[in-house]
Tab-separated table of C-alpha atoms in Angstrom:
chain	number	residue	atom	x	y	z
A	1	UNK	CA	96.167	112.647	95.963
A	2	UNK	CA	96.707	109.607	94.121
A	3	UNK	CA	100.453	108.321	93.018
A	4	UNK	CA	101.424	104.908	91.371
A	5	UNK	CA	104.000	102.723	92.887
A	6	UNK	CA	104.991	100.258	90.771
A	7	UNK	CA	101.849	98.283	89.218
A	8	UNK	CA	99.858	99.588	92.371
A	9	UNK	CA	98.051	102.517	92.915
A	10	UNK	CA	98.113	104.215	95.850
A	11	UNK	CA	95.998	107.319	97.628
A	12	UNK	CA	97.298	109.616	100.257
A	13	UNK	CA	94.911	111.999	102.553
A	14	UNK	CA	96.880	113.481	105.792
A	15	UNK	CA	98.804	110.495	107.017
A	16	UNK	CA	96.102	107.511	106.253
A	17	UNK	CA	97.208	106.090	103.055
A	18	UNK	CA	95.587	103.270	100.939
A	19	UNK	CA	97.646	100.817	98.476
A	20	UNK	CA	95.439	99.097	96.489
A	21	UNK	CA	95.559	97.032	93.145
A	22	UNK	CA	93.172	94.580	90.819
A	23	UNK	CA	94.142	91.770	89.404
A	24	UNK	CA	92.510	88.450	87.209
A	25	UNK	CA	93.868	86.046	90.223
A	26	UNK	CA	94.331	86.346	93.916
A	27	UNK	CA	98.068	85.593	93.366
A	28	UNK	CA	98.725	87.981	90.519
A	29	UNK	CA	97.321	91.182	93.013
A	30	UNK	CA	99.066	89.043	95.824
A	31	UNK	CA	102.827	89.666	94.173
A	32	UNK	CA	101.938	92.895	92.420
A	33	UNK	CA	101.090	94.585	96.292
A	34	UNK	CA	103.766	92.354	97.621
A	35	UNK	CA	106.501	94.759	95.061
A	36	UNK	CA	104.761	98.031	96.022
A	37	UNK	CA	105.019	97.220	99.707
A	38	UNK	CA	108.293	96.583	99.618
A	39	UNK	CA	108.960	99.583	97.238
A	40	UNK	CA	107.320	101.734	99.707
A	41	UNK	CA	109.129	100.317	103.015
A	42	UNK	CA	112.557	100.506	100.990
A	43	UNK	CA	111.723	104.490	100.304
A	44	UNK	CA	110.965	105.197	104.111
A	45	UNK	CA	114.020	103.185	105.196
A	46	UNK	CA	116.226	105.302	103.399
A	47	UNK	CA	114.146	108.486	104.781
A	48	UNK	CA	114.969	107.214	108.475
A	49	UNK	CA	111.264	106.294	108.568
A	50	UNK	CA	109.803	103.499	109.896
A	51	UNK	CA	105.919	102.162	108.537
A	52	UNK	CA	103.972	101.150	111.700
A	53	UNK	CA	102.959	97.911	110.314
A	54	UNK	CA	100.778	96.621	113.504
A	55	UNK	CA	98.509	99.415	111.974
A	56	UNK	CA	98.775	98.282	108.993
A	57	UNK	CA	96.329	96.134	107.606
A	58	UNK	CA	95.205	94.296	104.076
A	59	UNK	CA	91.389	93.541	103.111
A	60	UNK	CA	90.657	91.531	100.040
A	61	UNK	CA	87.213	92.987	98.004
A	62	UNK	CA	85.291	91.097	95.589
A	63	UNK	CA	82.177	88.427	95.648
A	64	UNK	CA	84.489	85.674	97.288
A	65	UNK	CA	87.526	88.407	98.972
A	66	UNK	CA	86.264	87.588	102.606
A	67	UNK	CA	87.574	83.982	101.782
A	68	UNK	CA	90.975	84.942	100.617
A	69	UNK	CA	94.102	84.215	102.718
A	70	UNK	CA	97.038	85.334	101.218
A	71	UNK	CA	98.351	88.278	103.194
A	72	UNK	CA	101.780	90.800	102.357
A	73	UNK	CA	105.213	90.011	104.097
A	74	UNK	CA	106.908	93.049	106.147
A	75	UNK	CA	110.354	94.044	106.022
A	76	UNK	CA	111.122	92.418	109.009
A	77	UNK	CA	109.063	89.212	107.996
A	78	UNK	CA	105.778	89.399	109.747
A	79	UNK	CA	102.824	89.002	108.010
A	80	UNK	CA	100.434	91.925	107.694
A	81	UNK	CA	96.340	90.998	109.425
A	82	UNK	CA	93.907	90.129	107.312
A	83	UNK	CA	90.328	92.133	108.216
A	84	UNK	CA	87.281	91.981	107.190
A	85	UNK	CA	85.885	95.808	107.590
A	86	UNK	CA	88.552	98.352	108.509
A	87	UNK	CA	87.633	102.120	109.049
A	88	UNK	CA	89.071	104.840	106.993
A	89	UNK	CA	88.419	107.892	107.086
A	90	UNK	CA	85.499	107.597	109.559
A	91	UNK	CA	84.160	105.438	107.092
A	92	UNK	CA	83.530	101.595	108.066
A	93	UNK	CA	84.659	99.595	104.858
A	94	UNK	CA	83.625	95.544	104.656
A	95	UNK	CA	85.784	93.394	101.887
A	96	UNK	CA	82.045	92.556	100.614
A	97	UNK	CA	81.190	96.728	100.575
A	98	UNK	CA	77.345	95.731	101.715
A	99	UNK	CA	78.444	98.757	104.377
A	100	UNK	CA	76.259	96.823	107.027
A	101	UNK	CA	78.892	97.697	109.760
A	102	UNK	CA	79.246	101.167	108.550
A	103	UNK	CA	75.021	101.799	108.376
A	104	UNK	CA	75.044	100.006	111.852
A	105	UNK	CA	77.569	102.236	112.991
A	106	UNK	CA	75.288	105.158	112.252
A	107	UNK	CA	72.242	103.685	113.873
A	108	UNK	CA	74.265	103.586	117.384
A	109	UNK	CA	75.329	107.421	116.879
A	110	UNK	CA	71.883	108.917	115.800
A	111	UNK	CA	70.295	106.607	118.824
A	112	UNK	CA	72.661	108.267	121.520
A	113	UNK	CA	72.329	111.902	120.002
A	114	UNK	CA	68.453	110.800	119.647
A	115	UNK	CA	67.996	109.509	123.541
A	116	UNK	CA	69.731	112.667	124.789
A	117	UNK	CA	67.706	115.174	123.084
A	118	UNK	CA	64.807	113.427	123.884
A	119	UNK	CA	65.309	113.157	127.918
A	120	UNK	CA	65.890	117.227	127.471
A	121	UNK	CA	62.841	117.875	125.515
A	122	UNK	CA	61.533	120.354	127.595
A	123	UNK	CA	64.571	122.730	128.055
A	124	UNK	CA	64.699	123.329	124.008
A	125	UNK	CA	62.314	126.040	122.109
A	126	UNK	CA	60.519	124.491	119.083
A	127	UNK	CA	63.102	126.184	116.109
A	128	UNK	CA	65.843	125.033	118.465
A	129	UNK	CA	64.694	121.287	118.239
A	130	UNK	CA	65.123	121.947	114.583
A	131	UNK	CA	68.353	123.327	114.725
A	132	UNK	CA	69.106	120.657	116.830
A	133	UNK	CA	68.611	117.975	114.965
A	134	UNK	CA	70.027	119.728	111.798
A	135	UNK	CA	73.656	120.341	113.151
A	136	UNK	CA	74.122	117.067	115.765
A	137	UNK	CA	71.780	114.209	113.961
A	138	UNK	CA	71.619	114.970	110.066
A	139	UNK	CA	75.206	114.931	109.167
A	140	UNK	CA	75.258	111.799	110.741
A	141	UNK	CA	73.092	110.508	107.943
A	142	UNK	CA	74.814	112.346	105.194
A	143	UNK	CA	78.326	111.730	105.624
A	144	UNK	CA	79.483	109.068	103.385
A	145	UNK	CA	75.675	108.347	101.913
A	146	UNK	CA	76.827	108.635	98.304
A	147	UNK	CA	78.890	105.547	99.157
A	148	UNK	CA	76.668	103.787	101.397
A	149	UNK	CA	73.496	104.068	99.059
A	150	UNK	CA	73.965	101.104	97.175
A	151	UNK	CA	73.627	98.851	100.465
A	152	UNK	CA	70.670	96.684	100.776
A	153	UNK	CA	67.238	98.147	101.405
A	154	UNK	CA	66.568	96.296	104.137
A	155	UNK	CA	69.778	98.558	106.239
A	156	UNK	CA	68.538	101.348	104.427
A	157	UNK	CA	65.550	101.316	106.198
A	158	UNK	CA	66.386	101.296	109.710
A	159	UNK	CA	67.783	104.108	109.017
A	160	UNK	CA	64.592	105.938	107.858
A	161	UNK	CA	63.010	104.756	111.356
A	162	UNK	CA	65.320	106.882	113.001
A	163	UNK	CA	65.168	109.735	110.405
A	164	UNK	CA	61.242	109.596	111.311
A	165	UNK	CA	61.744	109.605	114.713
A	166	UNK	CA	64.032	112.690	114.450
A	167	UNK	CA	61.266	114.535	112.184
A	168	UNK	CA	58.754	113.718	115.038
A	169	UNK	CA	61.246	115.417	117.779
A	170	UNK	CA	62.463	118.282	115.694
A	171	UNK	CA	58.314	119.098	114.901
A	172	UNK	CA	56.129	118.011	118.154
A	173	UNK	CA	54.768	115.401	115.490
A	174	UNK	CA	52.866	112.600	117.204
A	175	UNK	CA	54.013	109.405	117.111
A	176	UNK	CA	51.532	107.736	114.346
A	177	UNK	CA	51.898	110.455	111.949
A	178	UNK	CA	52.234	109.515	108.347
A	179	UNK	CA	56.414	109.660	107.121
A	180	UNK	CA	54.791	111.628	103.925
A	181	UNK	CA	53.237	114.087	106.628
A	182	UNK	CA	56.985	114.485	108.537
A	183	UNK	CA	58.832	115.240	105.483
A	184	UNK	CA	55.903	117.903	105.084
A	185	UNK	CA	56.046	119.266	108.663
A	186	UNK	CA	59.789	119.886	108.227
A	187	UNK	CA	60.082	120.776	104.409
A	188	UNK	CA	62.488	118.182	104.420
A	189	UNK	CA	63.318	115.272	101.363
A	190	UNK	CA	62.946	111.493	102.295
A	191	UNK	CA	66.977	110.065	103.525
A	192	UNK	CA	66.547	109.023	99.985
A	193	UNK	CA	65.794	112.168	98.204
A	194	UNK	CA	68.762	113.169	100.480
A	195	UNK	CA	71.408	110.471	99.132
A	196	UNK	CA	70.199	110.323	95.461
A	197	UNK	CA	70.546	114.436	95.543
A	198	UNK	CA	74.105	114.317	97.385
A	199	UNK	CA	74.712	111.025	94.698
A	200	UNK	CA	73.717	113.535	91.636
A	201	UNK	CA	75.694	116.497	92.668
A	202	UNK	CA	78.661	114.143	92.931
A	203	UNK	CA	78.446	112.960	89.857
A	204	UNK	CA	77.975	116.460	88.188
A	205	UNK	CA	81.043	118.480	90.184
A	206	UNK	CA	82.830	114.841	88.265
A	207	UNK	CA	81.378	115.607	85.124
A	208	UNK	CA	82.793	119.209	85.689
A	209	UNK	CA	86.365	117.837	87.102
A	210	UNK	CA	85.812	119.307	90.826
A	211	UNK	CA	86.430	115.632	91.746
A	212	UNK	CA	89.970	113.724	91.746
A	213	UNK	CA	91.237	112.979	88.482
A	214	UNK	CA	90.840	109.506	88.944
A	215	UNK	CA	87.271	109.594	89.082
A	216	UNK	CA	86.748	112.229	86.354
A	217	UNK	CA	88.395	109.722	83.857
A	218	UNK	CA	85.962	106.878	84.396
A	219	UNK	CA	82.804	109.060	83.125
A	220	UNK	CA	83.129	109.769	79.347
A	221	UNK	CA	81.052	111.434	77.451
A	222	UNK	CA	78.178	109.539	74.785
A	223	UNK	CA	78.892	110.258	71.212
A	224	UNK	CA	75.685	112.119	70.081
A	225	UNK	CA	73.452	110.079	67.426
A	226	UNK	CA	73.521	110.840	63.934
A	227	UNK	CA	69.911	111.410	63.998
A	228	UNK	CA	67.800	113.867	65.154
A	229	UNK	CA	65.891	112.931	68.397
A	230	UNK	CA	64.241	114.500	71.535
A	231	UNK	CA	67.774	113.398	73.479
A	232	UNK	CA	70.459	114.235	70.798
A	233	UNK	CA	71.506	117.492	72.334
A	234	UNK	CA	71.637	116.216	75.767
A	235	UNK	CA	74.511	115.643	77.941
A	236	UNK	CA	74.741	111.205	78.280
A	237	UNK	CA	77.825	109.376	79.293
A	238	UNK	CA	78.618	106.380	77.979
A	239	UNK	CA	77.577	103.388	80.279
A	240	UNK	CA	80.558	100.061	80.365
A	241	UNK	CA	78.938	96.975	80.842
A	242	UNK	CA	78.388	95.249	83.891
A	243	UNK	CA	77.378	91.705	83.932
A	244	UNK	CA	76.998	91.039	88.133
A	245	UNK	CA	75.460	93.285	90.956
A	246	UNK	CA	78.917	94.060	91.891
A	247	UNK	CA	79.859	95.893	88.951
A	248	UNK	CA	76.969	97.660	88.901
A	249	UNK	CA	77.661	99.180	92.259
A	250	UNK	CA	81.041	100.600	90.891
A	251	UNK	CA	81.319	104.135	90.034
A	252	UNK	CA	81.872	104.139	86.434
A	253	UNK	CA	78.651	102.196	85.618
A	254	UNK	CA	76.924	103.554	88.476
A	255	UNK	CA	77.317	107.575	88.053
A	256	UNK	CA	76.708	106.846	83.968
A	257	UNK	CA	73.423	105.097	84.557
A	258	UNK	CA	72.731	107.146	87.460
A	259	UNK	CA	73.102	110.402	85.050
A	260	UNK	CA	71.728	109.186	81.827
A	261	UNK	CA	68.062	108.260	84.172
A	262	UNK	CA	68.167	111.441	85.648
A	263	UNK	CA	68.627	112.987	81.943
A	264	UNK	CA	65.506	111.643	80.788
A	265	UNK	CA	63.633	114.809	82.838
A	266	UNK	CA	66.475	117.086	82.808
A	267	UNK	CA	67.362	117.166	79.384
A	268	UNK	CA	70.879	119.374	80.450
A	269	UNK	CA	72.326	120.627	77.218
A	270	UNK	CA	74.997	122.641	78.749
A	271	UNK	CA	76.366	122.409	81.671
A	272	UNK	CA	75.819	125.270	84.285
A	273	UNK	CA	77.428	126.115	87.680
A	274	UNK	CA	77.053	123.624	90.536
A	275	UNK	CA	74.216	125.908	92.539
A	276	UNK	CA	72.134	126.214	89.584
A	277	UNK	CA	72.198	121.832	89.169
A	278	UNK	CA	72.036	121.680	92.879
A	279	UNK	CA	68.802	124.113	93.028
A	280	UNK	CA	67.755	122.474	89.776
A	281	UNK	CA	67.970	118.441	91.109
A	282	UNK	CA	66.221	119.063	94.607
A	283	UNK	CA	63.201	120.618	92.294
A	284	UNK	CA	63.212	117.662	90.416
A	285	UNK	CA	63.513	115.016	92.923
A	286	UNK	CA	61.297	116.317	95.544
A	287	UNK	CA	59.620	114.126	97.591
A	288	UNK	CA	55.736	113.620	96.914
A	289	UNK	CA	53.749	110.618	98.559
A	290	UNK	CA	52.579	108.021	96.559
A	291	UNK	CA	52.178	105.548	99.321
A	292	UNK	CA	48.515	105.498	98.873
A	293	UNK	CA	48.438	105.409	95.409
C-alpha cells in the first residue's frame, strides 16, 4: 500500500512501514521528513498510540548518503539513529544499495543449509537430494534477486560457487566438473538466467499492472515510429535518461532498458498472459556454454 503524508511518501506492509522522500539538498528532504514525522506521531497520539521510536530508524541513500548526518527529532525530543544497512522485510538494505550485506547474508544461510546436507549425504535417495536442495537452498537465492542483481559481479559470484556446489550435491557430480556440465546434469539455468528471468517477469506482470501502482507508472509506453521498420509493431517503453551508475540501477531506467534488449529477440506485439511470457523468456534465455568459445 502506498499513502502520501504531507510531501512524503510513505509504504505500509503488515506493521513495518517505510517513510521516505527525495529531495535536491540534504536539508530540503531533512525538513520535508521532519513534517511527515511529526504528522504521523500527531495522528497516533490522538489514536492512543504510541510509535516505538527505539525501532525506528532513518538511512540516507545516494552516492555520498552514508556521509550524511542530519537525523529526524521525536515527539519527545530524541533524535532518531542513523544506520547504514537496516533489514526490511528480510531484505538487508545499505544507504549505498551495493546489497553486499544482504548477498553476504545469503552466503552464511546457503553455507549452513549446505554443511548440513552434506554431513547427511548418505541418509538421502538421489531425487531427494534434488528436492532437497530445491525447497531449503534455492529460495534462498531467489528471494529478493530482482533487487539484488544489480550488485557488483564480484558478490555475484560467490554466490555462483555455492550454487555449483549445490548442483554437485543435488547430482553426485564430482567436484571438477565443468559449471556448463551442472546446469546440464540438473536442467537447471545459471543464478543468472535465474535473476534476469525472475527480473523479466517482473517487469512484464508491471507492464500488465499486477505490480503496485507506483511502479506501473514509472514504465510508459514508446510512441511507435512513423515509419515502417522490423520493430514498429513491437511493445518498447520509453527509456529516461540516466547520466551516473546510480540512476541506471533505478527501476524506471532499468526495467525500460531491461525490456527494450530483451525485445530485440522477442519482438512481443501483444501482450499475452503471464505463463505464456514466463514459458516464452526461460526458452529464450536458456543457458548454453560459451565458455570455450
Amino acid at each position: 500500500m502506498e499513502r502520501s503524508v504531507g510531501n512524503s511518501s510513505i509504504h505500509l506492509y503488515a506493521d513495518d512501514t517505510i517513510l521516505y522522500t527525495a529531495g535536491t539538498s540534504p536539508d530540503t528532504v531533512l525538513t520535508t521528513l521532519q513534517d511527515s514525522f511529526q504528522s504521523i506521531q500527531s495522528h497516533l497520539s490522538a489514536l492512543g498510540l504510541v510509535l516505538n521510536t527505539t525501532k525506528t530508524k532513518i538511512m540516507w541513500f545516494g552516492r555520498s548518503g552514508a556521509s550524511q548526518t542530519g537525523t529526524i527529532v521525536t515527539a519527545d525530543g530524541r533524535d532518531l539513529e542513523i544506520v547504514k544497512s537496516y533489514k526490511y522485510l528480510g531484505f538487508w538494505i545499505d544507504s549505498n544499495l551495493s546489497f553486499k550485506e544482504h548477498l553476504s547474508k545469503i552466503q552464511t544461510k546457503v553455507k549452513a543449509r549446505l554443511s548440513f546436507l552434506y554431513r547427511n549425504r548418505s541418509s538421502f535417495t538421489s531425487s531427494a537430494k534434488l528436492s532437497l536442495v530445491q525447497m531449503t537452498v534455492l529460495p534462498l537465492f531467489d528471494y529478493g534477486d530482482t533487487i539484488y542483481r544489480s550488485a557488483c559481479k564480484g558478490a555475484l559470484d560467490h554466490l555462483d560457487v555455492l550454487y555449483h556446489s549445490a548442483i554437485r550435491f543435488a547430482t553426485n557430480a564430482p567436484y571438477r566438473t565443468h559449471h556448463c556440465d551442472l546446469y546440464s546434469l540438473a536442467n537447471w539455468p545459471s543464478l543468472e538466467t535465474r535473476r534476469n528471468i525472475h527480473w523479466l517477469m517482473f517487469v512484464y506482470k508491471t507492464l500488465l499492472g499486477l505490480t503496485p501502482f507506483y511502479l506501473t507508472q514509472l514504465l510508459q509506453l514508446r510512441t511507435p515510429p512513423t515509419h515502417n521498420t522490423r520493430s514498429a509493431t513491437s511493445i518498447l517503453l520509453k527509456i529516461p535518461k540516466a547520466h551516473t551508475s546510480f540512476g541506471r540501477s533505478a527501476f524506471q531506467f532499468a526495467a525500460a532498458d531491461s525490456w527494450n534488449t530483451v525485445q530485440k529477440t522477442l519482438q512481443i506485439k501483444t501482450f499475452v498472459s503471464p505463463r505464456t511470457f514466463n514459458v516464452t523468456i526461460i526458452d529464450t534465455l536458456a543457458h548454453s556454454c560459451s565458455c570455450f568459445a
